[in-house]
Amino acid sequence: MADEARAIARVRESLARLFPSLERRLDWTSPSSVILVARYQTPDHVRRAGPRRIKAYLRRRQVWNAGRLSAVLTEAANEQTERLQAEKVAVQIVANLAADALHLRERIDKISRLAAPRGGQVPPGLHHYAGRRLGDER
């Protein structure tokens, strides 16, 4: 869990430099925000895609609040008009960090599902992948 929090913090920090209006508006306690940022990193990406396409993408990824999140993204894109000089590089960094955070969340969820039938205990040898032992107070 601590690894996941650090990964999301890195995504937020990088996005704040690239698309600050979006970083401020997202609820980072939800995986929906990371799913969104893995695909759309700049106001130009958002404007090119449009709200309907963004909403459809989020629904395909099973994001429950796709309509609201699409509206938030569109508002943030309309608020910001400036671009960074090294935007292409920054976009790749943010996209990679978001993809890494999503992958980490998926691994944690998978291990949690494996541990559930065992009363919450992670099977031997998997503590390394879980990032912590279930039940640890960290």
mmCIF file of C-alpha atoms in Angstrom:
data_model
loop_
_atom_site.group_PDB
_atom_site.id
_atom_site.type_symbol
_atom_site.label_atom_id
_atom_site.label_comp_id
_atom_site.label_asym_id
_atom_site.label_seq_id
_atom_site.Cartn_x
_atom_site.Cartn_y
_atom_site.Cartn_z
ATOM 1 C CA MET A 1 0.000 0.000 0.000
ATOM 2 C CA ALA A 2 2.839 2.397 0.755
ATOM 3 C CA ASP A 3 4.302 1.660 -2.677
ATOM 4 C CA GLU A 4 0.965 2.483 -4.274
ATOM 5 C CA ALA A 5 0.734 5.793 -2.400
ATOM 6 C CA ARG A 6 4.249 6.723 -3.530
ATOM 7 C CA ALA A 7 3.438 5.802 -7.133
ATOM 8 C CA ILE A 8 0.321 7.975 -7.111
ATOM 9 C CA ALA A 9 2.263 10.825 -5.505
ATOM 10 C CA ARG A 10 4.778 10.654 -8.368
ATOM 11 C CA VAL A 11 1.946 10.775 -10.910
ATOM 12 C CA ARG A 12 0.413 13.791 -9.165
ATOM 13 C CA GLU A 13 3.709 15.624 -8.914
ATOM 14 C CA SER A 14 4.463 15.132 -12.604
ATOM 15 C CA LEU A 15 0.925 15.985 -13.697
ATOM 16 C CA ALA A 16 0.956 19.169 -11.598
ATOM 17 C CA ARG A 17 3.706 20.509 -13.836
ATOM 18 C CA LEU A 18 2.042 19.411 -17.077
ATOM 19 C CA PHE A 19 -1.693 19.869 -16.452
ATOM 20 C CA PRO A 20 -2.107 21.595 -13.052
ATOM 21 C CA SER A 21 -5.816 22.374 -13.451
ATOM 22 C CA LEU A 22 -6.554 18.653 -13.806
ATOM 23 C CA GLU A 23 -4.280 17.578 -10.953
ATOM 24 C CA ARG A 24 -6.170 19.913 -8.578
ATOM 25 C CA ARG A 25 -9.605 18.650 -9.637
ATOM 26 C CA LEU A 26 -9.145 14.882 -9.442
ATOM 27 C CA ASP A 27 -9.980 12.669 -6.467
ATOM 28 C CA TRP A 28 -6.736 10.756 -6.052
ATOM 29 C CA THR A 29 -8.203 8.254 -3.595
ATOM 30 C CA SER A 30 -10.004 6.631 -6.524
ATOM 31 C CA PRO A 31 -8.295 4.492 -9.162
ATOM 32 C CA SER A 32 -10.476 6.293 -11.719
ATOM 33 C CA SER A 33 -8.145 9.282 -11.621
ATOM 34 C CA VAL A 34 -5.098 7.191 -12.451
ATOM 35 C CA ILE A 35 -6.979 5.378 -15.226
ATOM 36 C CA LEU A 36 -7.896 8.759 -16.688
ATOM 37 C CA VAL A 37 -4.379 10.192 -16.489
ATOM 38 C CA ALA A 38 -2.852 7.068 -18.019
ATOM 39 C CA ARG A 39 -4.752 7.953 -21.210
ATOM 40 C CA TYR A 40 -5.149 11.769 -21.217
ATOM 41 C CA GLN A 41 -2.203 13.858 -19.983
ATOM 42 C CA THR A 42 -2.660 17.267 -21.640
ATOM 43 C CA PRO A 43 -5.465 19.710 -22.414
ATOM 44 C CA ASP A 44 -4.774 19.154 -26.132
ATOM 45 C CA HIS A 45 -5.353 15.400 -25.745
ATOM 46 C CA VAL A 46 -8.638 16.144 -24.014
ATOM 47 C CA ARG A 47 -9.831 18.686 -26.560
ATOM 48 C CA ARG A 48 -8.959 16.361 -29.457
ATOM 49 C CA ALA A 49 -10.810 13.429 -27.875
ATOM 50 C CA GLY A 50 -13.888 15.348 -26.726
ATOM 51 C CA PRO A 51 -16.151 14.512 -23.791
ATOM 52 C CA ARG A 52 -18.099 11.736 -25.561
ATOM 53 C CA ARG A 53 -14.994 9.760 -26.488
ATOM 54 C CA ILE A 54 -13.496 10.251 -23.017
ATOM 55 C CA LYS A 55 -16.708 9.046 -21.368
ATOM 56 C CA ALA A 56 -16.784 5.974 -23.639
ATOM 57 C CA TYR A 57 -13.139 5.184 -22.806
ATOM 58 C CA LEU A 58 -13.815 5.437 -19.079
ATOM 59 C CA ARG A 59 -16.883 3.205 -19.359
ATOM 60 C CA ARG A 60 -14.862 0.583 -21.222
ATOM 61 C CA ARG A 61 -12.410 0.676 -18.308
ATOM 62 C CA GLN A 62 -15.397 0.164 -15.951
ATOM 63 C CA VAL A 63 -15.087 3.549 -14.241
ATOM 64 C CA TRP A 64 -18.380 4.040 -12.426
ATOM 65 C CA ASN A 65 -18.424 7.868 -12.522
ATOM 66 C CA ALA A 66 -17.415 8.214 -16.172
ATOM 67 C CA GLY A 67 -19.807 11.058 -16.999
ATOM 68 C CA ARG A 68 -18.772 13.237 -14.083
ATOM 69 C CA LEU A 69 -15.099 12.503 -14.587
ATOM 70 C CA SER A 70 -15.355 13.331 -18.286
ATOM 71 C CA ALA A 71 -16.978 16.668 -17.419
ATOM 72 C CA VAL A 72 -14.256 17.466 -14.855
ATOM 73 C CA LEU A 73 -11.580 16.667 -17.419
ATOM 74 C CA THR A 74 -13.201 18.825 -20.085
ATOM 75 C CA GLU A 75 -13.524 21.787 -17.678
ATOM 76 C CA ALA A 76 -9.880 21.459 -16.672
ATOM 77 C CA ALA A 77 -8.781 21.354 -20.318
ATOM 78 C CA ASN A 78 -10.797 24.476 -21.153
ATOM 79 C CA GLU A 79 -9.186 26.275 -18.215
ATOM 80 C CA GLN A 80 -5.617 25.703 -19.371
ATOM 81 C CA THR A 81 -4.248 27.013 -22.650
ATOM 82 C CA GLU A 82 -0.462 27.152 -22.239
ATOM 83 C CA ARG A 83 1.921 24.368 -23.237
ATOM 84 C CA LEU A 84 5.299 23.269 -21.923
ATOM 85 C CA GLN A 85 8.395 23.344 -24.098
ATOM 86 C CA ALA A 86 9.233 19.716 -23.394
ATOM 87 C CA GLU A 87 5.604 18.590 -23.361
ATOM 88 C CA LYS A 88 6.189 15.404 -25.382
ATOM 89 C CA VAL A 89 8.713 14.139 -22.852
ATOM 90 C CA ALA A 90 6.536 15.146 -19.904
ATOM 91 C CA VAL A 91 3.552 13.347 -21.441
ATOM 92 C CA GLN A 92 5.536 10.114 -21.681
ATOM 93 C CA ILE A 93 6.704 10.429 -18.089
ATOM 94 C CA VAL A 94 3.189 10.997 -16.739
ATOM 95 C CA ALA A 95 1.712 8.207 -18.871
ATOM 96 C CA ASN A 96 4.396 5.738 -17.748
ATOM 97 C CA LEU A 97 4.032 6.679 -14.082
ATOM 98 C CA ALA A 98 0.243 6.296 -14.274
ATOM 99 C CA ALA A 99 0.549 2.923 -16.013
ATOM 100 C CA ASP A 100 2.998 1.767 -13.325
ATOM 101 C CA ALA A 101 0.596 2.895 -10.570
ATOM 102 C CA LEU A 102 -2.288 1.019 -12.210
ATOM 103 C CA HIS A 103 -0.175 -2.106 -12.592
ATOM 104 C CA LEU A 104 0.809 -1.925 -8.918
ATOM 105 C CA ARG A 105 -2.843 -1.532 -7.872
ATOM 106 C CA GLU A 106 -3.796 -4.562 -9.978
ATOM 107 C CA ARG A 107 -1.051 -6.650 -8.346
ATOM 108 C CA ILE A 108 -2.184 -5.600 -4.866
ATOM 109 C CA ASP A 109 -5.829 -6.403 -5.702
ATOM 110 C CA LYS A 110 -4.856 -9.805 -7.088
ATOM 111 C CA ILE A 111 -2.864 -10.683 -3.981
ATOM 112 C CA SER A 112 -5.685 -9.462 -1.746
ATOM 113 C CA ARG A 113 -8.111 -11.753 -3.588
ATOM 114 C CA LEU A 114 -5.700 -14.652 -3.098
ATOM 115 C CA ALA A 115 -5.401 -13.834 0.595
ATOM 116 C CA ALA A 116 -9.141 -13.473 1.267
ATOM 117 C CA PRO A 117 -9.909 -17.234 1.415
ATOM 118 C CA ARG A 118 -6.964 -17.640 3.817
ATOM 119 C CA GLY A 119 -8.429 -15.249 6.396
ATOM 120 C CA GLY A 120 -6.479 -12.265 5.126
ATOM 121 C CA GLN A 121 -3.056 -13.888 5.328
ATOM 122 C CA VAL A 122 -0.818 -13.640 2.294
ATOM 123 C CA PRO A 123 0.416 -17.043 1.101
ATOM 124 C CA PRO A 124 4.071 -17.770 1.946
ATOM 125 C CA GLY A 125 6.524 -16.179 -0.465
ATOM 126 C CA LEU A 126 4.135 -13.496 -1.707
ATOM 127 C CA HIS A 127 4.816 -10.813 0.915
ATOM 128 C CA HIS A 128 7.370 -9.274 -1.422
ATOM 129 C CA TYR A 129 4.697 -8.791 -4.096
ATOM 130 C CA ALA A 130 2.060 -7.486 -1.707
ATOM 131 C CA GLY A 131 4.356 -4.683 -0.592
ATOM 132 C CA ARG A 132 3.370 -5.415 2.996
ATOM 133 C CA ARG A 133 1.801 -8.170 5.031
ATOM 134 C CA LEU A 134 -1.975 -7.948 5.244
ATOM 135 C CA GLY A 135 -2.885 -6.893 8.732
ATOM 136 C CA ASP A 136 0.364 -4.986 9.325
ATOM 137 C CA GLU A 137 -0.214 -1.584 10.878
ATOM 138 C CA ARG A 138 1.977 0.672 8.723
#
